CSV table of C-alpha atoms and ligand atoms in Angstrom, one decimal:
chain,number,residue,atom,x,y,z
A,23,MET,CA,0.0,0.0,-0.1
A,24,SER,CA,1.5,3.4,-0.8
A,25,LYS,CA,1.5,6.2,1.7
A,26,ALA,CA,-1.8,8.1,1.9
A,27,ILE,CA,-1.6,11.7,0.8
A,28,GLN,CA,-2.8,14.2,3.5
A,29,ALA,CA,-4.5,17.7,3.3
A,30,ILE,CA,-2.6,20.8,3.3
A,31,ARG,CA,-2.0,22.1,6.8
A,32,GLY,CA,-4.8,24.6,7.8
A,33,MET,CA,-7.0,23.4,5.1
A,34,ASN,CA,-10.0,21.3,6.4
A,35,ASP,CA,-12.3,18.7,5.0
A,36,LEU,CA,-15.9,19.5,6.0
A,37,LEU,CA,-17.6,16.3,6.7
A,38,PRO,CA,-21.4,15.7,6.2
A,39,GLU,CA,-22.2,15.6,9.8
A,40,ALA,CA,-20.5,19.1,10.5
A,41,LEU,CA,-22.0,20.4,7.4
A,42,SER,CA,-25.5,20.3,8.5
A,43,LEU,CA,-24.8,23.2,10.9
A,44,TRP,CA,-23.1,25.1,8.1
A,45,GLN,CA,-26.1,24.6,5.9
A,46,ARG,CA,-28.5,25.9,8.5
A,47,ILE,CA,-26.3,29.0,8.8
A,48,GLU,CA,-26.1,29.5,5.0
A,49,GLN,CA,-29.8,29.1,4.8
A,50,ALA,CA,-30.5,31.5,7.5
A,51,ALA,CA,-28.0,34.1,6.0
A,52,GLU,CA,-29.7,33.8,2.5
A,53,THR,CA,-33.2,34.1,4.1
A,54,VAL,CA,-32.1,37.3,5.9
A,55,LEU,CA,-30.1,38.8,3.2
A,56,THR,CA,-33.0,38.2,0.7
A,57,ALA,CA,-35.3,39.9,3.2
A,58,TYR,CA,-33.1,43.1,3.0
A,59,GLY,CA,-32.9,43.1,-0.8
A,60,TYR,CA,-29.5,41.7,-1.2
A,61,ARG,CA,-28.6,39.6,-4.3
A,62,GLU,CA,-25.9,37.0,-4.7
A,63,ILE,CA,-22.8,37.6,-6.9
A,64,ARG,CA,-20.0,35.1,-7.7
A,65,PHE,CA,-16.5,35.9,-8.9
A,66,PRO,CA,-13.3,34.0,-9.2
A,67,VAL,CA,-11.2,32.6,-6.5
A,68,ILE,CA,-8.0,33.8,-8.1
A,69,GLU,CA,-7.4,37.3,-9.3
A,70,LYS,CA,-4.4,39.2,-10.4
A,71,THR,CA,-2.1,39.9,-7.4
A,72,GLU,CA,-2.2,43.6,-8.2
A,73,LEU,CA,-5.9,43.6,-7.2
A,74,TYR,CA,-5.2,42.7,-3.6
A,75,LYS,CA,-2.1,44.8,-3.2
A,76,ARG,CA,-3.8,47.8,-4.4
A,77,SER,CA,-7.0,47.3,-2.2
A,78,ILE,CA,-6.0,45.7,1.0
A,79,GLY,CA,-2.6,47.7,1.1
A,80,GLU,CA,1.1,46.9,0.6
A,81,VAL,CA,1.9,47.2,4.3
A,82,THR,CA,-0.6,44.9,5.7
A,83,ASP,CA,-0.1,41.3,7.2
A,84,ILE,CA,-2.2,39.8,4.4
A,85,VAL,CA,-0.3,41.3,1.5
A,86,GLU,CA,3.1,41.2,3.2
A,87,LYS,CA,3.2,37.6,4.3
A,88,GLU,CA,-0.1,35.7,3.8
A,89,MET,CA,-1.1,35.6,0.3
A,90,TYR,CA,-0.9,32.5,-1.8
A,91,THR,CA,0.7,34.1,-4.8
A,92,PHE,CA,2.2,32.3,-7.8
A,93,GLU,CA,3.1,32.7,-11.5
A,94,ASP,CA,0.8,31.1,-13.9
A,95,ARG,CA,2.1,29.6,-17.1
A,96,ASN,CA,2.1,32.9,-18.9
A,97,GLY,CA,4.2,34.5,-16.2
A,98,ASP,CA,1.3,36.5,-14.8
A,99,SER,CA,1.4,36.9,-11.0
A,100,LEU,CA,-2.0,35.7,-9.5
A,101,THR,CA,-3.2,35.3,-6.0
A,102,LEU,CA,-5.9,33.1,-4.4
A,103,ARG,CA,-8.3,35.5,-2.8
A,104,PRO,CA,-7.6,36.3,0.8
A,105,GLU,CA,-10.9,38.0,1.1
A,106,GLY,CA,-13.8,38.9,-1.1
A,107,THR,CA,-14.3,42.8,-1.0
A,108,ALA,CA,-11.5,43.4,-3.6
A,109,GLY,CA,-12.9,40.8,-6.1
A,110,CYS,CA,-16.5,42.0,-5.6
A,111,VAL,CA,-15.6,45.6,-6.4
A,112,ARG,CA,-13.5,44.6,-9.3
A,113,ALA,CA,-16.4,42.5,-10.7
A,114,GLY,CA,-18.9,45.4,-10.0
A,115,VAL,CA,-16.7,47.9,-11.8
A,116,GLU,CA,-16.0,45.7,-14.6
A,117,ASN,CA,-19.7,44.8,-15.2
A,118,GLY,CA,-21.0,48.2,-14.9
A,119,LEU,CA,-22.8,47.6,-11.6
A,120,LEU,CA,-21.9,50.4,-9.6
A,121,HIS,CA,-21.9,53.7,-11.5
A,122,ASN,CA,-24.9,55.8,-10.5
A,123,GLN,CA,-26.6,52.8,-8.9
A,124,THR,CA,-27.1,51.3,-5.5
A,125,GLN,CA,-26.2,47.7,-5.2
A,126,ARG,CA,-26.7,45.2,-2.4
A,127,LEU,CA,-24.7,42.2,-3.0
A,128,TRP,CA,-23.5,39.1,-1.1
A,129,TYR,CA,-21.1,36.2,-1.7
A,130,ALA,CA,-20.0,33.1,0.0
A,131,GLY,CA,-17.0,30.9,-0.5
A,132,PRO,CA,-13.5,29.9,0.4
A,133,MET,CA,-10.7,32.4,1.1
A,134,PHE,CA,-7.0,31.8,1.5
A,135,ARG,CA,-4.3,33.1,3.8
A,136,HIS,CA,-1.1,31.7,4.8
A,137,GLU,CA,-1.5,32.4,8.6
A,138,ARG,CA,-0.3,30.2,11.4
A,139,PRO,CA,-3.1,27.7,11.8
A,140,GLN,CA,-4.8,27.4,15.2
A,141,LYS,CA,-8.3,27.0,16.4
A,142,GLY,CA,-10.5,29.3,14.5
A,143,ARG,CA,-7.7,30.3,12.1
A,144,TYR,CA,-7.1,28.4,9.0
A,145,ARG,CA,-5.4,28.7,5.6
A,146,GLN,CA,-8.5,28.0,3.7
A,147,PHE,CA,-11.6,29.4,5.5
A,148,HIS,CA,-15.0,30.4,4.4
A,149,GLN,CA,-16.7,33.7,4.5
A,150,ILE,CA,-20.2,35.0,3.7
A,151,GLY,CA,-19.6,38.5,2.6
A,152,VAL,CA,-22.0,41.5,2.1
A,153,GLU,CA,-21.4,44.6,0.2
A,154,ALA,CA,-23.6,47.7,-0.2
A,155,PHE,CA,-22.5,50.3,-3.0
A,156,GLY,CA,-23.7,53.7,-3.7
A,157,ILE,CA,-24.9,54.9,-0.4
A,158,GLY,CA,-22.8,57.4,1.6
A,159,THR,CA,-25.1,57.8,4.6
A,160,PRO,CA,-24.9,56.0,7.9
A,161,ASP,CA,-28.3,54.3,7.4
A,162,ILE,CA,-26.7,51.7,5.3
A,163,ASP,CA,-24.0,51.2,8.0
A,164,ALA,CA,-26.8,50.6,10.5
A,165,GLU,CA,-28.6,48.2,8.0
A,166,LEU,CA,-25.6,46.1,7.6
A,167,ILE,CA,-25.4,45.7,11.4
A,168,PHE,CA,-29.1,45.0,11.5
A,169,VAL,CA,-28.7,42.3,9.0
A,170,THR,CA,-26.0,40.5,11.2
A,171,ALA,CA,-28.1,41.1,14.5
A,172,ARG,CA,-31.1,39.6,12.7
A,173,LEU,CA,-29.0,36.6,11.6
A,174,TRP,CA,-27.7,36.0,15.2
A,175,ARG,CA,-31.4,36.1,16.4
A,176,LEU,CA,-32.7,33.8,13.7
A,177,LEU,CA,-30.0,31.2,14.5
A,178,GLY,CA,-30.3,31.7,18.2
A,179,ILE,CA,-26.8,32.7,18.7
A,180,ARG,CA,-26.0,34.5,21.9
A,181,GLY,CA,-23.3,36.5,23.7
A,182,LEU,CA,-21.6,38.4,20.6
A,183,GLU,CA,-20.6,41.8,21.4
A,184,LEU,CA,-20.8,44.5,18.8
A,185,GLN,CA,-17.7,46.9,18.7
A,186,ILE,CA,-17.8,49.9,16.6
A,187,ASN,CA,-15.4,52.7,15.7
A,188,SER,CA,-14.7,55.3,13.2
A,189,LEU,CA,-11.4,55.8,11.3
A,190,GLY,CA,-12.5,59.1,9.7
A,191,THR,CA,-11.7,60.4,6.4
A,192,PRO,CA,-8.2,59.5,4.8
A,193,ALA,CA,-7.1,63.2,5.5
A,194,ALA,CA,-8.2,63.1,9.1
A,195,ARG,CA,-6.5,59.7,9.6
A,196,ALA,CA,-3.3,61.1,7.9
A,197,ARG,CA,-3.2,63.9,10.6
A,198,TYR,CA,-3.8,61.5,13.3
A,199,ARG,CA,-1.2,59.2,12.0
A,200,GLN,CA,1.3,62.0,12.5
A,201,VAL,CA,0.4,62.4,16.0
A,202,LEU,CA,0.6,58.7,16.6
A,203,VAL,CA,3.8,58.3,15.1
A,204,GLU,CA,5.2,61.1,17.2
A,205,TYR,CA,3.9,59.5,20.3
A,206,LEU,CA,5.2,56.0,19.3
A,207,ARG,CA,8.5,57.1,18.6
A,208,GLY,CA,8.8,58.6,22.1
A,209,GLN,CA,8.0,55.0,23.3
A,210,HIS,CA,10.5,53.3,21.1
A,211,GLU,CA,12.1,51.3,23.8
A,212,GLN,CA,8.7,49.7,24.8
A,213,LEU,CA,7.7,48.8,21.3
A,214,ASP,CA,8.0,45.1,20.3
A,215,GLU,CA,9.5,44.2,17.0
A,216,ASP,CA,6.4,43.8,14.9
A,217,SER,CA,5.3,47.3,16.2
A,218,ARG,CA,8.6,48.9,15.3
A,219,ARG,CA,8.2,47.7,11.9
A,220,ARG,CA,4.7,48.9,11.6
A,221,LEU,CA,5.7,52.2,12.8
A,222,ASP,CA,6.9,53.4,9.5
A,223,GLY,CA,4.6,51.6,7.1
A,224,ASN,CA,1.3,51.3,9.0
A,225,PRO,CA,1.4,52.8,12.4
A,226,LEU,CA,-2.3,52.5,13.1
A,227,ARG,CA,-1.9,48.7,13.2
A,228,VAL,CA,0.3,49.1,16.2
A,229,LEU,CA,-2.9,49.8,18.1
A,230,ASP,CA,-4.1,46.3,17.1
A,231,SER,CA,-1.1,44.6,18.6
A,232,LYS,CA,-2.0,41.7,20.9
A,233,HIS,CA,1.5,41.7,22.4
A,234,PRO,CA,1.0,42.0,26.3
A,235,ALA,CA,4.0,44.4,26.7
A,236,MET,CA,2.4,46.7,24.1
A,237,GLN,CA,-1.0,47.0,26.0
A,238,PRO,CA,0.1,50.0,28.4
A,239,VAL,CA,1.6,51.8,25.4
A,240,ILE,CA,-1.6,51.4,23.4
A,241,ALA,CA,-3.8,52.4,26.3
A,242,ALA,CA,-2.0,55.6,26.7
A,243,ALA,CA,-1.8,56.5,22.9
A,244,PRO,CA,-3.6,59.5,21.7
A,245,SER,CA,-7.1,58.5,20.6
A,246,LEU,CA,-8.2,58.7,17.0
A,247,HIS,CA,-11.6,59.9,18.1
A,248,GLU,CA,-10.0,63.3,19.2
A,249,HIS,CA,-8.7,63.7,15.6
A,250,LEU,CA,-12.0,62.9,13.7
A,251,ASP,CA,-13.1,65.2,11.1
A,252,GLU,CA,-16.5,66.9,11.8
A,253,GLU,CA,-18.3,65.1,8.9
A,254,SER,CA,-17.1,61.7,10.3
A,255,ARG,CA,-18.1,62.6,13.9
A,256,ARG,CA,-21.5,63.4,12.6
A,257,HIS,CA,-21.8,60.0,10.6
A,258,PHE,CA,-20.7,58.1,13.6
A,259,GLU,CA,-23.0,59.9,16.1
A,260,GLN,CA,-25.9,59.2,13.6
A,261,LEU,CA,-25.0,55.6,13.3
A,262,CYS,CA,-25.0,55.3,17.2
A,263,ALA,CA,-28.3,56.8,17.3
A,264,TYR,CA,-29.7,54.3,14.6
A,265,LEU,CA,-28.3,51.6,16.6
A,266,GLU,CA,-29.9,52.8,19.9
A,267,ALA,CA,-33.4,53.3,18.1
A,268,ALA,CA,-33.2,49.8,17.1
A,269,ASN,CA,-32.1,48.4,20.5
A,270,ILE,CA,-28.8,47.0,19.4
A,271,PRO,CA,-26.3,47.2,22.1
A,272,TYR,CA,-22.7,48.3,21.1
A,273,ARG,CA,-19.5,49.4,22.6
A,274,VAL,CA,-17.3,52.0,21.1
A,275,ASN,CA,-13.8,50.6,20.8
A,276,PRO,CA,-11.4,53.5,20.0
A,277,ARG,CA,-8.6,50.9,19.2
A,278,LEU,CA,-10.5,49.0,16.6
A,279,VAL,CA,-8.6,49.6,13.5
A,280,ARG,CA,-8.9,46.6,11.2
A,281,GLY,CA,-6.3,44.8,9.3
A,282,LEU,CA,-7.1,46.1,5.7
A,283,ASP,CA,-6.2,49.6,4.6
A,284,TYR,CA,-9.4,50.4,2.6
A,285,TYR,CA,-11.6,51.3,5.4
A,286,THR,CA,-12.9,54.8,5.9
A,287,ARG,CA,-15.1,56.1,8.8
A,288,THR,CA,-17.3,53.2,10.2
A,289,VAL,CA,-15.6,49.9,11.2
A,290,PHE,CA,-17.1,47.2,13.2
A,291,GLU,CA,-16.7,43.7,14.7
A,292,TRP,CA,-18.9,41.2,16.3
A,293,VAL,CA,-16.7,39.5,19.0
A,294,THR,CA,-17.3,36.6,21.5
A,295,THR,CA,-15.0,35.4,24.3
A,296,ASP,CA,-16.2,31.9,23.8
A,297,LEU,CA,-13.8,30.8,21.1
A,298,GLY,CA,-10.5,31.7,22.6
A,299,ALA,CA,-8.0,34.0,20.8
A,300,GLN,CA,-9.9,34.0,17.5
A,301,GLY,CA,-13.1,35.7,18.8
A,302,THR,CA,-14.1,37.9,15.9
A,303,VAL,CA,-16.9,36.2,14.1
A,304,CYS,CA,-17.8,39.0,11.8
A,305,ALA,CA,-16.2,42.1,10.7
A,306,GLY,CA,-16.6,45.1,8.3
A,307,GLY,CA,-17.1,48.7,7.7
A,308,ARG,CA,-17.2,51.6,5.2
A,309,TYR,CA,-14.6,51.8,2.3
A,310,ASP,CA,-15.6,55.0,0.4
A,311,GLY,CA,-12.4,55.2,-1.6
A,312,LEU,CA,-11.9,51.6,-2.8
A,313,VAL,CA,-14.1,51.7,-6.0
A,314,GLU,CA,-12.2,54.7,-7.3
A,315,LEU,CA,-8.9,53.2,-6.3
A,316,LEU,CA,-9.8,50.1,-8.4
A,317,GLY,CA,-10.6,52.2,-11.4
A,318,GLY,CA,-14.3,52.9,-11.0
A,319,GLN,CA,-16.1,56.1,-10.6
A,320,SER,CA,-16.0,57.4,-7.0
A,321,THR,CA,-18.7,55.3,-5.1
A,322,PRO,CA,-19.3,55.1,-1.3
A,323,ALA,CA,-19.6,51.6,-0.1
A,324,ALA,CA,-19.7,49.5,3.1
A,325,GLY,CA,-19.9,45.9,4.0
A,326,PHE,CA,-18.8,42.9,6.2
A,327,ALA,CA,-17.8,39.3,6.1
A,328,LEU,CA,-18.6,36.7,8.6
A,329,GLY,CA,-16.2,33.7,9.1
A,330,LEU,CA,-18.2,30.6,8.8
A,331,GLU,CA,-15.8,28.3,10.7
A,332,ARG,CA,-16.0,30.5,13.7
A,333,LEU,CA,-19.7,31.0,13.6
A,334,ALA,CA,-20.3,27.3,13.1
A,335,GLU,CA,-18.0,26.5,16.1
A,336,LEU,CA,-19.9,29.1,18.2
A,337,ALA,CA,-23.2,27.7,17.0
A,338,ALA,CA,-22.1,24.3,17.9
A,339,LEU,CA,-21.1,25.4,21.5
A,340,GLN,CA,-24.4,26.9,21.9
A,341,GLN,CA,-26.2,23.7,20.5
A,342,VAL,CA,-27.8,25.3,17.6
A,343,ALA,CA,-29.6,22.6,15.6
A,344,GLY,CA,-28.3,21.9,12.2
A,345,ALA,CA,-30.2,21.6,8.9
A,346,GLU,CA,-30.2,17.9,8.7
A,347,ARG,CA,-32.8,16.4,6.4
A,348,PRO,CA,-32.5,12.7,6.4
A,349,PRO,CA,-34.4,10.5,4.2
A,350,GLN,CA,-38.1,10.0,5.2
A,351,VAL,CA,-38.3,6.8,3.6
A,352,TYR,CA,-36.0,3.7,3.3
A,353,VAL,CA,-36.8,1.2,0.5
A,354,ALA,CA,-35.4,-2.2,1.3
A,355,PRO,CA,-35.6,-4.7,-1.6
A,356,LEU,CA,-35.3,-8.2,-0.2
A,357,GLY,CA,-33.9,-9.9,-3.2
A,358,GLU,CA,-32.4,-9.4,-6.7
A,359,GLY,CA,-33.9,-9.3,-10.1
A,360,LYS,CA,-37.4,-8.4,-10.3
A,361,ILE,CA,-37.5,-7.4,-6.7
A,362,ALA,CA,-34.4,-5.0,-6.9
A,363,GLN,CA,-36.0,-3.6,-10.1
A,364,GLN,CA,-39.5,-2.9,-8.4
A,365,GLY,CA,-37.5,-1.3,-5.4
A,366,LEU,CA,-35.9,1.2,-8.0
A,367,VAL,CA,-39.2,2.0,-9.6
A,368,LEU,CA,-40.9,2.4,-6.2
A,369,ALA,CA,-38.2,4.7,-4.9
A,370,GLU,CA,-38.6,6.8,-8.1
A,371,GLN,CA,-42.3,7.0,-7.6
A,372,LEU,CA,-42.0,8.1,-4.0
A,373,ARG,CA,-39.5,10.8,-5.1
A,374,ASP,CA,-41.9,12.0,-7.8
A,375,ALA,CA,-44.4,12.5,-5.0
A,376,GLY,CA,-41.9,14.8,-3.2
A,377,LEU,CA,-40.6,12.5,-0.6
A,378,ARG,CA,-36.9,12.0,0.3
A,379,VAL,CA,-36.0,8.4,-0.3
A,380,GLU,CA,-33.0,6.3,0.3
A,381,LEU,CA,-32.9,3.1,-1.6
A,382,HIS,CA,-30.9,0.1,-0.2
A,383,CYS,CA,-28.5,-0.9,-2.9
A,384,GLY,CA,-26.5,-4.2,-3.0
A,385,GLY,CA,-28.7,-6.6,-1.4
A,386,GLY,CA,-28.4,-8.1,2.0
A,387,SER,CA,-30.5,-9.8,4.7
A,388,LEU,CA,-33.6,-8.2,6.3
A,389,LYS,CA,-31.8,-7.6,9.4
A,390,SER,CA,-28.9,-5.9,7.9
A,391,GLN,CA,-31.3,-3.7,5.8
A,392,LEU,CA,-33.3,-2.8,8.8
A,393,LYS,CA,-30.2,-1.8,10.7
A,394,ARG,CA,-29.1,0.5,7.8
A,395,ALA,CA,-32.7,1.8,7.6
A,396,ASP,CA,-32.6,2.8,11.3
A,397,ARG,CA,-29.3,4.5,10.9
A,398,SER,CA,-30.5,6.5,7.9
A,399,GLY,CA,-32.9,8.5,10.1
A,400,ALA,CA,-35.9,7.5,8.0
A,401,ARG,CA,-39.2,7.2,9.5
A,402,TYR,CA,-40.6,4.5,7.4
A,403,ALA,CA,-39.0,1.3,5.8
A,404,LEU,CA,-40.6,-0.3,2.9
A,405,LEU,CA,-40.1,-4.0,2.8
A,406,LEU,CA,-40.3,-5.5,-0.6
A,407,GLY,CA,-39.9,-9.4,-0.8
A,408,GLU,CA,-41.2,-12.3,-2.8
A,409,SER,CA,-44.5,-12.5,-1.0
A,410,GLU,CA,-45.2,-8.8,-1.3
A,411,LEU,CA,-44.2,-8.6,-5.1
A,412,ALA,CA,-46.5,-11.7,-5.9
A,413,VAL,CA,-49.6,-9.6,-4.6
A,414,ALA,CA,-48.3,-6.1,-5.7
A,415,GLN,CA,-48.0,-5.0,-2.1
A,416,VAL,CA,-45.2,-3.6,0.2
A,417,SER,CA,-44.8,-4.0,3.9
A,418,VAL,CA,-44.6,-0.5,5.6
A,419,LYS,CA,-42.7,-0.6,9.0
A,420,ASN,CA,-42.8,2.6,11.2
A,421,LEU,CA,-39.1,2.7,12.4
A,422,ARG,CA,-39.9,5.4,15.1
A,423,ALA,CA,-43.1,4.2,16.6
A,424,ASP,CA,-44.4,0.9,18.1
A,425,GLU,CA,-47.0,0.3,15.5
A,426,PRO,CA,-47.8,-3.0,13.6
A,427,GLN,CA,-46.3,-3.5,10.2
A,428,GLN,CA,-48.8,-2.8,7.5
A,429,LEU,CA,-49.3,-4.1,3.9
A,430,VAL,CA,-50.1,-1.5,1.5
A,431,ARG,CA,-50.9,-1.9,-2.2
A,432,MET,CA,-48.0,-0.8,-4.3
A,433,THR,CA,-49.9,1.9,-6.2
A,434,GLU,CA,-51.2,3.4,-3.1
A,435,VAL,CA,-47.9,3.6,-1.2
A,436,PRO,CA,-47.0,7.2,-2.4
A,437,ALA,CA,-50.4,8.5,-1.1
A,438,PHE,CA,-50.3,6.5,2.1
A,439,LEU,CA,-46.7,7.8,3.1
A,440,CYS,CA,-47.3,11.4,1.9
A,441,ALA,CA,-50.5,11.6,4.2
A,442,ARG,CA,-48.5,10.2,7.3
A,443,LEU,CA,-45.5,12.4,6.5
A,444,ALA,CA,-47.3,15.7,5.7
A,445,GLY,CA,-47.1,18.5,8.2
A,446,GLY,CA,-45.0,18.7,11.4
A,447,PRO,CA,-41.4,18.3,11.4
A,448,VAL,CA,-40.4,15.2,9.5
A,449,GLN,CA,-38.3,12.7,11.4
B,521,LIG,P1,-11.4,40.2,7.9
B,521,LIG,O1,-11.6,40.9,9.1
B,521,LIG,O2,-10.2,40.1,7.2
B,521,LIG,O3,-12.4,41.1,6.8
B,521,LIG,O4,-12.2,38.9,7.8
B,521,LIG,C1,-13.7,38.8,8.1
B,521,LIG,C2,-13.7,37.5,9.0
B,521,LIG,O5,-13.4,36.4,8.3
B,521,LIG,C3,-13.2,37.6,10.3
B,521,LIG,O6,-13.8,38.2,11.3
B,521,LIG,C4,-13.1,36.1,10.7
B,521,LIG,O7,-14.4,35.8,11.2
B,521,LIG,C5,-12.9,35.5,9.3
B,521,LIG,N1,-11.6,35.1,9.0
B,521,LIG,C6,-10.5,35.9,8.7
B,521,LIG,N2,-9.4,35.2,8.5
B,521,LIG,C7,-9.7,33.9,8.9
B,521,LIG,C8,-8.8,32.7,9.1
B,521,LIG,N3,-7.5,32.7,8.7
B,521,LIG,N4,-9.4,31.6,9.5
B,521,LIG,C9,-10.8,31.6,9.9
B,521,LIG,N5,-11.5,32.7,9.7
B,521,LIG,C10,-11.0,33.8,9.2
B,521,LIG,C11,-12.4,40.9,5.5
B,521,LIG,O8,-12.2,39.8,4.9
B,521,LIG,C12,-13.2,42.0,4.8
B,521,LIG,N6,-13.2,41.7,3.3
B,521,LIG,C13,-14.7,42.2,5.3
B,521,LIG,C14,-15.4,43.2,4.7
B,521,LIG,C15,-16.3,43.2,3.7
B,521,LIG,N7,-15.3,44.6,4.9
B,521,LIG,C16,-16.1,45.3,4.1
B,521,LIG,N8,-16.8,44.4,3.4
């Protein structure tokens, strides 16, 4: 036997059992997003490297050290998408979706970052992303947050804290940056290696450092809030008022800066303490400059992405039920030839009637077939042997209730089962 090939570190198989919870989340997200008028968009998993460099920013962890970048056979530099916003904007500009229009879009799929894998942090992970284009007012910032809050409610997820902040306009941020750099230079001795490096390229990211020694330095740093421009301050206050009107609790976190460069004004994260170090389940904000930066007409925009691995983990911890839909009926043909053939036909007829049906294939004893029927989760087993076939009937066995087995005419089986399985949660 040759040695088995293993998956790439940080890239997980998602097995059917775990996926039922993912499907529940995905279905709930689609329901909520549709209720707010968002429409799905799909775009490639690979784009030109330049797209991510330009949008996420050259001096970010993602672009500096986490991208899966390679040359294709033509020598072009391509990158597996580390996030969805850049691709969504590129697709929107290229297909003329954004100019002079409002667009509410969502997407879902795998993203790739070469991070150090740990619980809640993977190299292939999945996001549901939501982007709203063409609206510069804080009502859309609030709506995006309402979408997420409603999704948590629908799923029954508890204990997520909403943190919000404003990064102001690029001009205000540039002024703050100067003040911050001056302060940090004064603290040079206390800075860890990462922070020293960020000091020149991306000083705001120093505020995001998780290094314990950095915490007092960060706590005493000048606050971005004191340097916000007037318009951004009003925008932020209005957002806070909208959240309060909708009874959505939030905490202003002046240190929330996000790891991507494209944000302007509002940024937010939904955070839990239940998942250990990787507690941000959903994150986003406004990015009014990105469409223009990527070659479109200046268009305000805002959005967020939620991490499905983290949300599913939290949902599992909180015992949110999955979307499991086991077969309702298990057809057990107890023989070969004509019996097996009738089993196939009967299963098709039941599916025509709208039922979920698993057919036992490959033969086997009554005992072994019933064991499988039980494991399948079906409520009814249909037993089809010589004697049943001879009189064009089938034995119906309720696997979930103590009820005598019943002989039903083959032609009447679909109606018989539909009547019994209709209404109520199907077991
Ligand atoms: P992000 O904060 O980089 O933002 O990622 C959003 C979410 O994706 C995180 O909060 C987390 O739940 C999940 N996530 C990120 N990296 C990993 C990882 N390595 N393993 C597991 N989960 C992860 C963005 O990606 C922006 N595009 C969000 C956005 C959309 N902003 C505006 N529109």
